[in-house]
């Protein structure tokens, strides 16, 4: 498949919901170590609501799907990750516009818009030990893949791989944003839960493109 | 996990039902979206004051809704900021035409969700001012971090801003008073045990029978430092020294001393901690002009306490002394 | 054992120092022998009211000293009745010429020590009346036993008798009101954990992570029955049923519902328990005319709660509503 | 030694203080099982105060010693045991009167007066699982010993033996007085702390007479 359509977007969202549900306890566990232990709960509550909405609504473009994800996450997740991820999906939706399907370049643009949205709201920089540390390498790897002539699915594959490495790379960091920043040196050795959940969502996007 | 609950998923909802029934004359509880609002809201011509945040800190914030304090409180899930919708609805419900002050504890989630709600309210032509509370000296402040947390000092901001609104100050004035309190208040806390969040069912951190977490927040986050237990004077000193140095508080300052319990520490111990703190202040010739001892900003069933000092001037004293009628703080009415 | 204390042997003394400093305008703390007394005692012509008992139940009794409630509180060591000397001294300190009421929780130790103090006071020509509180339905009453314990209902007796004394009732009248409250009030409690008495350093009883003690007292005594944990409605039902049957409370009664925390149970849970209790009362068409939710009669750091119902008549309502100004209960002033 | 003098009384009291100190944790442990866990603390506080008083005062009759014990226990022990044991010693002191020494008959009278004092204040009957269950058999055994011609030391020996048996006999009882009465059947299988401490005090009296 070369361009990613509405089915892909819906599949992405359902896969994200599934993977978040599966890893709920793990994500809350990561958050318990350096935050307040609710990240899995928060996202699971949000993505369940998203799936419930999807069962009712019939969004007909990738952008419409992502808009639904954005507004639902914003109104159900709360915490830090609700507005931040919500903004990511909102900006992604705006980047996708009304297009019925997204080619490789549009996919990179979507990822970049999402990342920029999180940065604008959360003011985090790479290395601050936040979800940005998954999104930023993902965007960069996606751009490189695009530059190398990859199709949309391969772009997402590259993004997902990079996001996973980015999440892992948060382990040794001291946090400068979010609750983990209160811990100082004690955050070292723990993975950032938001980076990990972002990597899961990007892997879901890639899998939906590859297998969908 | 043993708790007096029905279901970990419904604790906030069930508690709100209890709050509604127990304080019917004072407040109303709205559901879907959930918020607690003064029985007589909106009060025409008065600045409305809304606060909120994750649940699990009771009596904060719902216990401070009423005459002379908050007009509405927006409870999120346990330890999780509420989403913008209920904040927006609460803001609309308390706007009496003079605008609304949002009092927000400085956590990324609270700040972002209140920000969105304020944007939406302003889009509906309600003037909103936001004051972010960051009194916790355990956290190093910097432009490059999330900054200090808002902790027990919040209750002092809510009381004093509430009195300013009640006496008729306009939105800018109420916001200025709230900021003045925030600028003059400093807090720090310790934990002897970790809270058990209902949906988690296990303590938020592991801590042994002889350890103390210093510099904890109010969400079961671990603190900055773990030490061996020591008698109260040593522990209180570890909280009070950074507080005193920070503002700094100096000789002949008039202060309000708040010794706040984290939920599971008995009043007997809080008064002992108060005594320990008062001794230090006496030595430094700092005058305790007002006092508050009890559980005001808690962390579920965490054992521990925090110390808060607010530097008072005559106006802050008068606003503190002004009548207040809420479930958890009441005098003069 | 981790507590905010200096030394297990000095906890009461150290806490009293904190109480004295935190509430200087309201009360004075006397030492050697130790008691807490209203700042303006003795009030000429007013019946004095003295209560007391072992410490560890804070805010009971010291938190209820002030205008409209107790004139003095006599704290014993933790969970141990005070001796006659401080009771006698407190009695003398509050006698304004109209005599003194002793409000005594029904424990052998409290009854005997107050009895001796009353004898000694009477020998010094102070008229003393004693009202013994025994509201705990967990204990079977009989002529041949020590009888029921006095538990959380005590705070209602103290408030209402205090209001009667403040309005000028004479000693016999104040005692009669106190007895009427005692006759119409019933309580029962449960524990999820055991308290740790400072000088013992270990929990007063062993209890596993899934067990609940039903029918506990307020001194870390085990209860009458141990059950598996169940959701709040079941637990509250086990407290409320025996209470309702005992008086009995019947359809269309007006009641005051007190949900009292034992010390380490967060307010969030107390409100859930309140909701559960209110549902039962609604079903039975019993009207909750007044409410109180919080930690009033505690057992150090025990997790758990008790439920208290008081049948109200118009006079009791008016006395309940009358102004009160104490550290732990305050309104109308 | 045939009659028990002031030295005996002082020795009794010091031995009581010692044995209570030694068994403080044990007595509080018994009280933790069926009461509120403070009986050892309570008596230890009281007897320490008694010893401190004795170091200052110079009571010159057994009655004066016992009076000092009574008033000191009443003003330092609190709880149930303070007024009850205080009354026991007060009545014992009154029975001893001004006599410089007590013969066997006076010793029995002293024990009976103490027991009666506790009954008058506490209204407990034998079998209620209280200190009375140590004192009552002690008085009866003392009387029997006296009837059999025993001297004062032997009278106390008999009393102490009986008190120990009496304390043991509280194990299977349901309590009808004191805090243990709140427990119903759950008090069965536990010894009454006040009976046990009373047995210790009577043993101290007998040892003081035998060895003093
Ligand atoms: N300023 C920020 N910018 C980007 N991401 C952030 C920021 N603050 C927090 N986060 C992310 O949010 C995650 C925590 O989300 P969550 O636990 O759901 O919210 P909360 O911290 O309010 O409990 C962190 O792991 C981090 O990745
Ligand atoms: N009514 C009574 N008559 C005789 N002895 C009693 C009575 N009530 C309690 N006791 C005795 O007092 C002992 C408890 O004493 P203590 O623990 O010091 O006081 P408290 O029960 O006030 O904590 C019991 O073991 C019992 O022997
Ligand atoms: Mg979190
Ligand atoms: Mg959170
Ligand atoms: Mg006791
Ligand atoms: Mg005892």
PDB file of C-alpha atoms in Angstrom, chain A residues 4-212:
ATOM      1  CA  UNK A   4      -2.391   5.692   4.045  1.00  0.00           C
ATOM      2  CA  UNK A   5      -6.170   6.121   4.071  1.00  0.00           C
ATOM      3  CA  UNK A   6      -8.958   6.339   6.618  1.00  0.00           C
ATOM      4  CA  UNK A   7      -8.832   2.593   7.242  1.00  0.00           C
ATOM      5  CA  UNK A   8      -5.211   2.926   8.202  1.00  0.00           C
ATOM      6  CA  UNK A   9      -5.989   5.773  10.582  1.00  0.00           C
ATOM      7  CA  UNK A  10      -8.798   3.801  12.218  1.00  0.00           C
ATOM      8  CA  UNK A  11      -6.614   0.727  12.436  1.00  0.00           C
ATOM      9  CA  UNK A  12      -3.835   2.817  14.002  1.00  0.00           C
ATOM     10  CA  UNK A  13      -6.144   4.142  16.664  1.00  0.00           C
ATOM     11  CA  UNK A  14      -7.576   0.720  17.482  1.00  0.00           C
ATOM     12  CA  UNK A  15      -4.099  -0.761  17.702  1.00  0.00           C
ATOM     13  CA  UNK A  16      -3.001   2.092  19.954  1.00  0.00           C
ATOM     14  CA  UNK A  17      -5.971   1.443  22.205  1.00  0.00           C
ATOM     15  CA  UNK A  18      -5.131  -2.248  22.307  1.00  0.00           C
ATOM     16  CA  UNK A  19      -1.457  -1.753  23.070  1.00  0.00           C
ATOM     17  CA  UNK A  20      -2.179   0.862  25.735  1.00  0.00           C
ATOM     18  CA  UNK A  21      -4.675  -1.505  27.347  1.00  0.00           C
ATOM     19  CA  UNK A  22      -2.158  -4.335  27.283  1.00  0.00           C
ATOM     20  CA  UNK A  23       0.587  -2.195  28.766  1.00  0.00           C
ATOM     21  CA  UNK A  24      -1.562  -0.248  31.181  1.00  0.00           C
ATOM     22  CA  UNK A  25       0.011  -1.730  34.290  1.00  0.00           C
ATOM     23  CA  UNK A  26       3.493  -1.446  32.871  1.00  0.00           C
ATOM     24  CA  UNK A  27       3.016   2.243  32.014  1.00  0.00           C
ATOM     25  CA  UNK A  28       1.576   3.024  35.429  1.00  0.00           C
ATOM     26  CA  UNK A  29       4.469   1.114  36.930  1.00  0.00           C
ATOM     27  CA  UNK A  30       6.984   3.280  35.069  1.00  0.00           C
ATOM     28  CA  UNK A  31       5.073   6.333  36.253  1.00  0.00           C
ATOM     29  CA  UNK A  32       5.037   5.032  39.828  1.00  0.00           C
ATOM     30  CA  UNK A  33       8.833   4.954  39.797  1.00  0.00           C
ATOM     31  CA  UNK A  34       9.340   8.594  38.792  1.00  0.00           C
ATOM     32  CA  UNK A  35       5.873  10.154  38.716  1.00  0.00           C
ATOM     33  CA  UNK A  36       2.501   9.538  40.286  1.00  0.00           C
ATOM     34  CA  UNK A  37       1.676   6.111  38.913  1.00  0.00           C
ATOM     35  CA  UNK A  38      -1.308   6.914  36.729  1.00  0.00           C
ATOM     36  CA  UNK A  39       0.000   7.167  33.184  1.00  0.00           C
ATOM     37  CA  UNK A  40      -1.351   3.763  32.101  1.00  0.00           C
ATOM     38  CA  UNK A  41      -4.713   4.467  33.715  1.00  0.00           C
ATOM     39  CA  UNK A  42      -4.887   7.877  32.116  1.00  0.00           C
ATOM     40  CA  UNK A  43      -4.181   6.727  28.566  1.00  0.00           C
ATOM     41  CA  UNK A  44      -6.304   3.623  28.903  1.00  0.00           C
ATOM     42  CA  UNK A  45      -9.263   5.713  30.020  1.00  0.00           C
ATOM     43  CA  UNK A  46      -8.673   7.988  27.048  1.00  0.00           C
ATOM     44  CA  UNK A  47      -8.252   5.342  24.383  1.00  0.00           C
ATOM     45  CA  UNK A  48     -11.240   3.370  25.611  1.00  0.00           C
ATOM     46  CA  UNK A  49     -13.279   6.523  25.137  1.00  0.00           C
ATOM     47  CA  UNK A  50     -11.758   6.976  21.690  1.00  0.00           C
ATOM     48  CA  UNK A  51     -12.745   3.465  20.670  1.00  0.00           C
ATOM     49  CA  UNK A  52     -16.260   3.992  21.995  1.00  0.00           C
ATOM     50  CA  UNK A  53     -16.522   7.188  19.938  1.00  0.00           C
ATOM     51  CA  UNK A  54     -15.150   5.451  16.850  1.00  0.00           C
ATOM     52  CA  UNK A  55     -17.818   2.782  17.184  1.00  0.00           C
ATOM     53  CA  UNK A  56     -20.451   5.488  16.821  1.00  0.00           C
ATOM     54  CA  UNK A  57     -18.925   8.057  14.497  1.00  0.00           C
ATOM     55  CA  UNK A  58     -17.870   7.486  10.906  1.00  0.00           C
ATOM     56  CA  UNK A  59     -14.978   9.833  10.236  1.00  0.00           C
ATOM     57  CA  UNK A  60     -14.140   9.680   6.548  1.00  0.00           C
ATOM     58  CA  UNK A  61     -10.603  11.010   6.309  1.00  0.00           C
ATOM     59  CA  UNK A  62      -7.431  10.283   8.272  1.00  0.00           C
ATOM     60  CA  UNK A  63      -7.631  13.878   9.494  1.00  0.00           C
ATOM     61  CA  UNK A  64     -11.161  13.370  10.816  1.00  0.00           C
ATOM     62  CA  UNK A  65     -10.077  10.237  12.655  1.00  0.00           C
ATOM     63  CA  UNK A  66      -7.170  12.063  14.267  1.00  0.00           C
ATOM     64  CA  UNK A  67      -9.392  15.009  15.194  1.00  0.00           C
ATOM     65  CA  UNK A  68     -11.729  12.638  17.004  1.00  0.00           C
ATOM     66  CA  UNK A  69      -8.777  11.129  18.851  1.00  0.00           C
ATOM     67  CA  UNK A  70      -7.550  14.590  19.817  1.00  0.00           C
ATOM     68  CA  UNK A  71     -10.802  15.926  21.218  1.00  0.00           C
ATOM     69  CA  UNK A  72     -11.560  12.701  23.026  1.00  0.00           C
ATOM     70  CA  UNK A  73      -8.135  12.479  24.658  1.00  0.00           C
ATOM     71  CA  UNK A  74      -8.355  16.131  25.706  1.00  0.00           C
ATOM     72  CA  UNK A  75     -11.731  15.602  27.312  1.00  0.00           C
ATOM     73  CA  UNK A  76     -11.049  12.276  29.021  1.00  0.00           C
ATOM     74  CA  UNK A  77      -7.383  11.866  29.939  1.00  0.00           C
ATOM     75  CA  UNK A  78      -6.557  14.878  32.071  1.00  0.00           C
ATOM     76  CA  UNK A  79      -3.132  15.019  33.691  1.00  0.00           C
ATOM     77  CA  UNK A  80      -0.156  16.186  31.648  1.00  0.00           C
ATOM     78  CA  UNK A  81      -0.428  13.570  28.945  1.00  0.00           C
ATOM     79  CA  UNK A  82      -4.064  14.418  28.086  1.00  0.00           C
ATOM     80  CA  UNK A  83      -3.501  17.939  26.780  1.00  0.00           C
ATOM     81  CA  UNK A  84      -0.067  17.093  25.364  1.00  0.00           C
ATOM     82  CA  UNK A  85      -1.057  14.010  23.390  1.00  0.00           C
ATOM     83  CA  UNK A  86      -4.361  15.647  22.591  1.00  0.00           C
ATOM     84  CA  UNK A  87      -2.472  18.544  21.067  1.00  0.00           C
ATOM     85  CA  UNK A  88      -0.229  16.120  19.179  1.00  0.00           C
ATOM     86  CA  UNK A  89      -3.239  14.464  17.543  1.00  0.00           C
ATOM     87  CA  UNK A  90      -4.927  17.820  16.966  1.00  0.00           C
ATOM     88  CA  UNK A  91      -1.903  19.190  15.130  1.00  0.00           C
ATOM     89  CA  UNK A  92      -1.538  15.897  13.228  1.00  0.00           C
ATOM     90  CA  UNK A  93      -5.165  16.181  12.146  1.00  0.00           C
ATOM     91  CA  UNK A  94      -4.622  19.741  10.972  1.00  0.00           C
ATOM     92  CA  UNK A  95      -1.564  18.611   8.992  1.00  0.00           C
ATOM     93  CA  UNK A  96      -3.568  15.801   7.417  1.00  0.00           C
ATOM     94  CA  UNK A  97      -6.294  18.229   6.441  1.00  0.00           C
ATOM     95  CA  UNK A  98      -9.078  16.860   4.249  1.00  0.00           C
ATOM     96  CA  UNK A  99      -6.833  14.512   2.284  1.00  0.00           C
ATOM     97  CA  UNK A 100      -8.384  11.084   1.729  1.00  0.00           C
ATOM     98  CA  UNK A 101      -4.981   9.467   2.038  1.00  0.00           C
ATOM     99  CA  UNK A 102      -1.449  10.376   3.058  1.00  0.00           C
ATOM    100  CA  UNK A 103       1.673   9.703   1.069  1.00  0.00           C
ATOM    101  CA  UNK A 104       5.124   9.433   2.584  1.00  0.00           C
ATOM    102  CA  UNK A 105       5.743  13.180   2.641  1.00  0.00           C
ATOM    103  CA  UNK A 106       2.348  13.873   4.189  1.00  0.00           C
ATOM    104  CA  UNK A 107       3.051  11.234   6.815  1.00  0.00           C
ATOM    105  CA  UNK A 108       6.299  12.902   7.797  1.00  0.00           C
ATOM    106  CA  UNK A 109       4.531  16.243   7.927  1.00  0.00           C
ATOM    107  CA  UNK A 110       1.881  14.723  10.177  1.00  0.00           C
ATOM    108  CA  UNK A 111       4.493  13.377  12.600  1.00  0.00           C
ATOM    109  CA  UNK A 112       6.370  16.655  12.643  1.00  0.00           C
ATOM    110  CA  UNK A 113       3.202  18.609  13.336  1.00  0.00           C
ATOM    111  CA  UNK A 114       2.341  16.281  16.206  1.00  0.00           C
ATOM    112  CA  UNK A 115       5.783  16.671  17.731  1.00  0.00           C
ATOM    113  CA  UNK A 116       5.720  20.446  17.310  1.00  0.00           C
ATOM    114  CA  UNK A 117       2.351  20.567  19.019  1.00  0.00           C
ATOM    115  CA  UNK A 118       3.712  18.824  22.095  1.00  0.00           C
ATOM    116  CA  UNK A 119       6.701  21.158  22.171  1.00  0.00           C
ATOM    117  CA  UNK A 120       4.563  24.248  21.856  1.00  0.00           C
ATOM    118  CA  UNK A 121       2.309  23.235  24.744  1.00  0.00           C
ATOM    119  CA  UNK A 122       4.855  21.541  26.993  1.00  0.00           C
ATOM    120  CA  UNK A 123       8.022  23.570  26.287  1.00  0.00           C
ATOM    121  CA  UNK A 124      10.169  20.465  26.651  1.00  0.00           C
ATOM    122  CA  UNK A 125      13.425  20.066  24.789  1.00  0.00           C
ATOM    123  CA  UNK A 126      15.039  16.850  23.669  1.00  0.00           C
ATOM    124  CA  UNK A 127      16.828  15.299  26.611  1.00  0.00           C
ATOM    125  CA  UNK A 128      14.326  16.603  29.178  1.00  0.00           C
ATOM    126  CA  UNK A 129      13.123  13.014  29.678  1.00  0.00           C
ATOM    127  CA  UNK A 130       9.629  13.421  28.269  1.00  0.00           C
ATOM    128  CA  UNK A 131       7.559  12.023  25.432  1.00  0.00           C
ATOM    129  CA  UNK A 132       9.443  14.457  23.192  1.00  0.00           C
ATOM    130  CA  UNK A 133      12.376  12.088  23.454  1.00  0.00           C
ATOM    131  CA  UNK A 134      10.364   9.525  21.533  1.00  0.00           C
ATOM    132  CA  UNK A 135       8.711  11.932  19.111  1.00  0.00           C
ATOM    133  CA  UNK A 136      11.790  13.884  18.073  1.00  0.00           C
ATOM    134  CA  UNK A 137      13.954  10.973  16.904  1.00  0.00           C
ATOM    135  CA  UNK A 138      10.844   9.521  15.275  1.00  0.00           C
ATOM    136  CA  UNK A 139      10.338  12.657  13.209  1.00  0.00           C
ATOM    137  CA  UNK A 140      14.007  12.772  12.287  1.00  0.00           C
ATOM    138  CA  UNK A 141      14.147   9.122  11.256  1.00  0.00           C
ATOM    139  CA  UNK A 142      10.947   9.544   9.257  1.00  0.00           C
ATOM    140  CA  UNK A 143      12.443  12.488   7.412  1.00  0.00           C
ATOM    141  CA  UNK A 144      15.585  10.506   6.660  1.00  0.00           C
ATOM    142  CA  UNK A 145      13.560   7.583   5.370  1.00  0.00           C
ATOM    143  CA  UNK A 146      11.567   9.945   3.180  1.00  0.00           C
ATOM    144  CA  UNK A 147      14.761  11.492   1.899  1.00  0.00           C
ATOM    145  CA  UNK A 148      15.946   7.976   1.101  1.00  0.00           C
ATOM    146  CA  UNK A 149      12.839   7.312  -0.955  1.00  0.00           C
ATOM    147  CA  UNK A 150      10.797   5.261   1.495  1.00  0.00           C
ATOM    148  CA  UNK A 151       7.043   4.865   1.137  1.00  0.00           C
ATOM    149  CA  UNK A 152       4.602   5.883   3.881  1.00  0.00           C
ATOM    150  CA  UNK A 153       4.683   2.487   5.581  1.00  0.00           C
ATOM    151  CA  UNK A 154       8.474   2.494   5.634  1.00  0.00           C
ATOM    152  CA  UNK A 155       8.472   6.040   6.984  1.00  0.00           C
ATOM    153  CA  UNK A 156       6.347   4.898   9.895  1.00  0.00           C
ATOM    154  CA  UNK A 157       8.534   1.859  10.374  1.00  0.00           C
ATOM    155  CA  UNK A 158      11.569   4.102  10.706  1.00  0.00           C
ATOM    156  CA  UNK A 159       9.691   6.422  13.053  1.00  0.00           C
ATOM    157  CA  UNK A 160       8.574   3.571  15.281  1.00  0.00           C
ATOM    158  CA  UNK A 161      12.060   2.089  15.473  1.00  0.00           C
ATOM    159  CA  UNK A 162      13.533   5.460  16.348  1.00  0.00           C
ATOM    160  CA  UNK A 163      10.827   6.172  18.924  1.00  0.00           C
ATOM    161  CA  UNK A 164      11.590   2.916  20.677  1.00  0.00           C
ATOM    162  CA  UNK A 165      15.293   3.732  20.787  1.00  0.00           C
ATOM    163  CA  UNK A 166      14.403   7.227  21.949  1.00  0.00           C
ATOM    164  CA  UNK A 167      12.280   5.885  24.770  1.00  0.00           C
ATOM    165  CA  UNK A 168      15.061   3.560  25.854  1.00  0.00           C
ATOM    166  CA  UNK A 169      17.467   6.480  25.751  1.00  0.00           C
ATOM    167  CA  UNK A 170      15.456   8.275  28.443  1.00  0.00           C
ATOM    168  CA  UNK A 171      16.611   5.737  31.036  1.00  0.00           C
ATOM    169  CA  UNK A 172      19.846   7.463  32.052  1.00  0.00           C
ATOM    170  CA  UNK A 173      18.449  10.993  31.933  1.00  0.00           C
ATOM    171  CA  UNK A 174      17.670  13.414  34.729  1.00  0.00           C
ATOM    172  CA  UNK A 175      14.236  14.911  34.028  1.00  0.00           C
ATOM    173  CA  UNK A 176      13.705  18.617  33.520  1.00  0.00           C
ATOM    174  CA  UNK A 177       9.971  18.559  32.787  1.00  0.00           C
ATOM    175  CA  UNK A 178       6.954  16.744  34.223  1.00  0.00           C
ATOM    176  CA  UNK A 179       6.725  15.150  37.631  1.00  0.00           C
ATOM    177  CA  UNK A 180       9.979  13.260  37.225  1.00  0.00           C
ATOM    178  CA  UNK A 181      11.771  16.622  37.356  1.00  0.00           C
ATOM    179  CA  UNK A 182      10.991  16.770  41.104  1.00  0.00           C
ATOM    180  CA  UNK A 183      13.211  13.769  41.694  1.00  0.00           C
ATOM    181  CA  UNK A 184      16.538  15.143  40.534  1.00  0.00           C
ATOM    182  CA  UNK A 185      19.152  12.407  40.276  1.00  0.00           C
ATOM    183  CA  UNK A 186      16.692   9.818  41.565  1.00  0.00           C
ATOM    184  CA  UNK A 187      14.996   9.715  38.157  1.00  0.00           C
ATOM    185  CA  UNK A 188      18.148   8.279  36.614  1.00  0.00           C
ATOM    186  CA  UNK A 189      17.787   4.634  35.612  1.00  0.00           C
ATOM    187  CA  UNK A 190      14.050   4.839  34.947  1.00  0.00           C
ATOM    188  CA  UNK A 191      12.282   5.094  31.637  1.00  0.00           C
ATOM    189  CA  UNK A 192       9.946   7.997  30.960  1.00  0.00           C
ATOM    190  CA  UNK A 193       6.424   6.599  30.782  1.00  0.00           C
ATOM    191  CA  UNK A 194       5.215   9.132  28.206  1.00  0.00           C
ATOM    192  CA  UNK A 195       8.115   8.337  25.900  1.00  0.00           C
ATOM    193  CA  UNK A 196       7.341   4.654  26.219  1.00  0.00           C
ATOM    194  CA  UNK A 197       3.621   5.106  25.490  1.00  0.00           C
ATOM    195  CA  UNK A 198       4.470   7.340  22.532  1.00  0.00           C
ATOM    196  CA  UNK A 199       6.712   4.618  21.131  1.00  0.00           C
ATOM    197  CA  UNK A 200       3.827   2.155  21.508  1.00  0.00           C
ATOM    198  CA  UNK A 201       1.510   4.473  19.585  1.00  0.00           C
ATOM    199  CA  UNK A 202       4.029   4.967  16.803  1.00  0.00           C
ATOM    200  CA  UNK A 203       4.618   1.230  16.593  1.00  0.00           C
ATOM    201  CA  UNK A 204       0.847   0.843  16.262  1.00  0.00           C
ATOM    202  CA  UNK A 205       0.882   3.313  13.363  1.00  0.00           C
ATOM    203  CA  UNK A 206       3.643   1.391  11.618  1.00  0.00           C
ATOM    204  CA  UNK A 207       1.984  -1.984  12.173  1.00  0.00           C
ATOM    205  CA  UNK A 208      -1.304  -0.661  10.847  1.00  0.00           C
ATOM    206  CA  UNK A 209       0.470   0.507   7.720  1.00  0.00           C
ATOM    207  CA  UNK A 210       2.421  -2.730   7.286  1.00  0.00           C
ATOM    208  CA  UNK A 211      -0.307  -5.224   8.096  1.00  0.00           C
ATOM    209  CA  UNK A 212      -3.517  -3.245   7.586  1.00  0.00           C
TER     210      UNK A 212
END
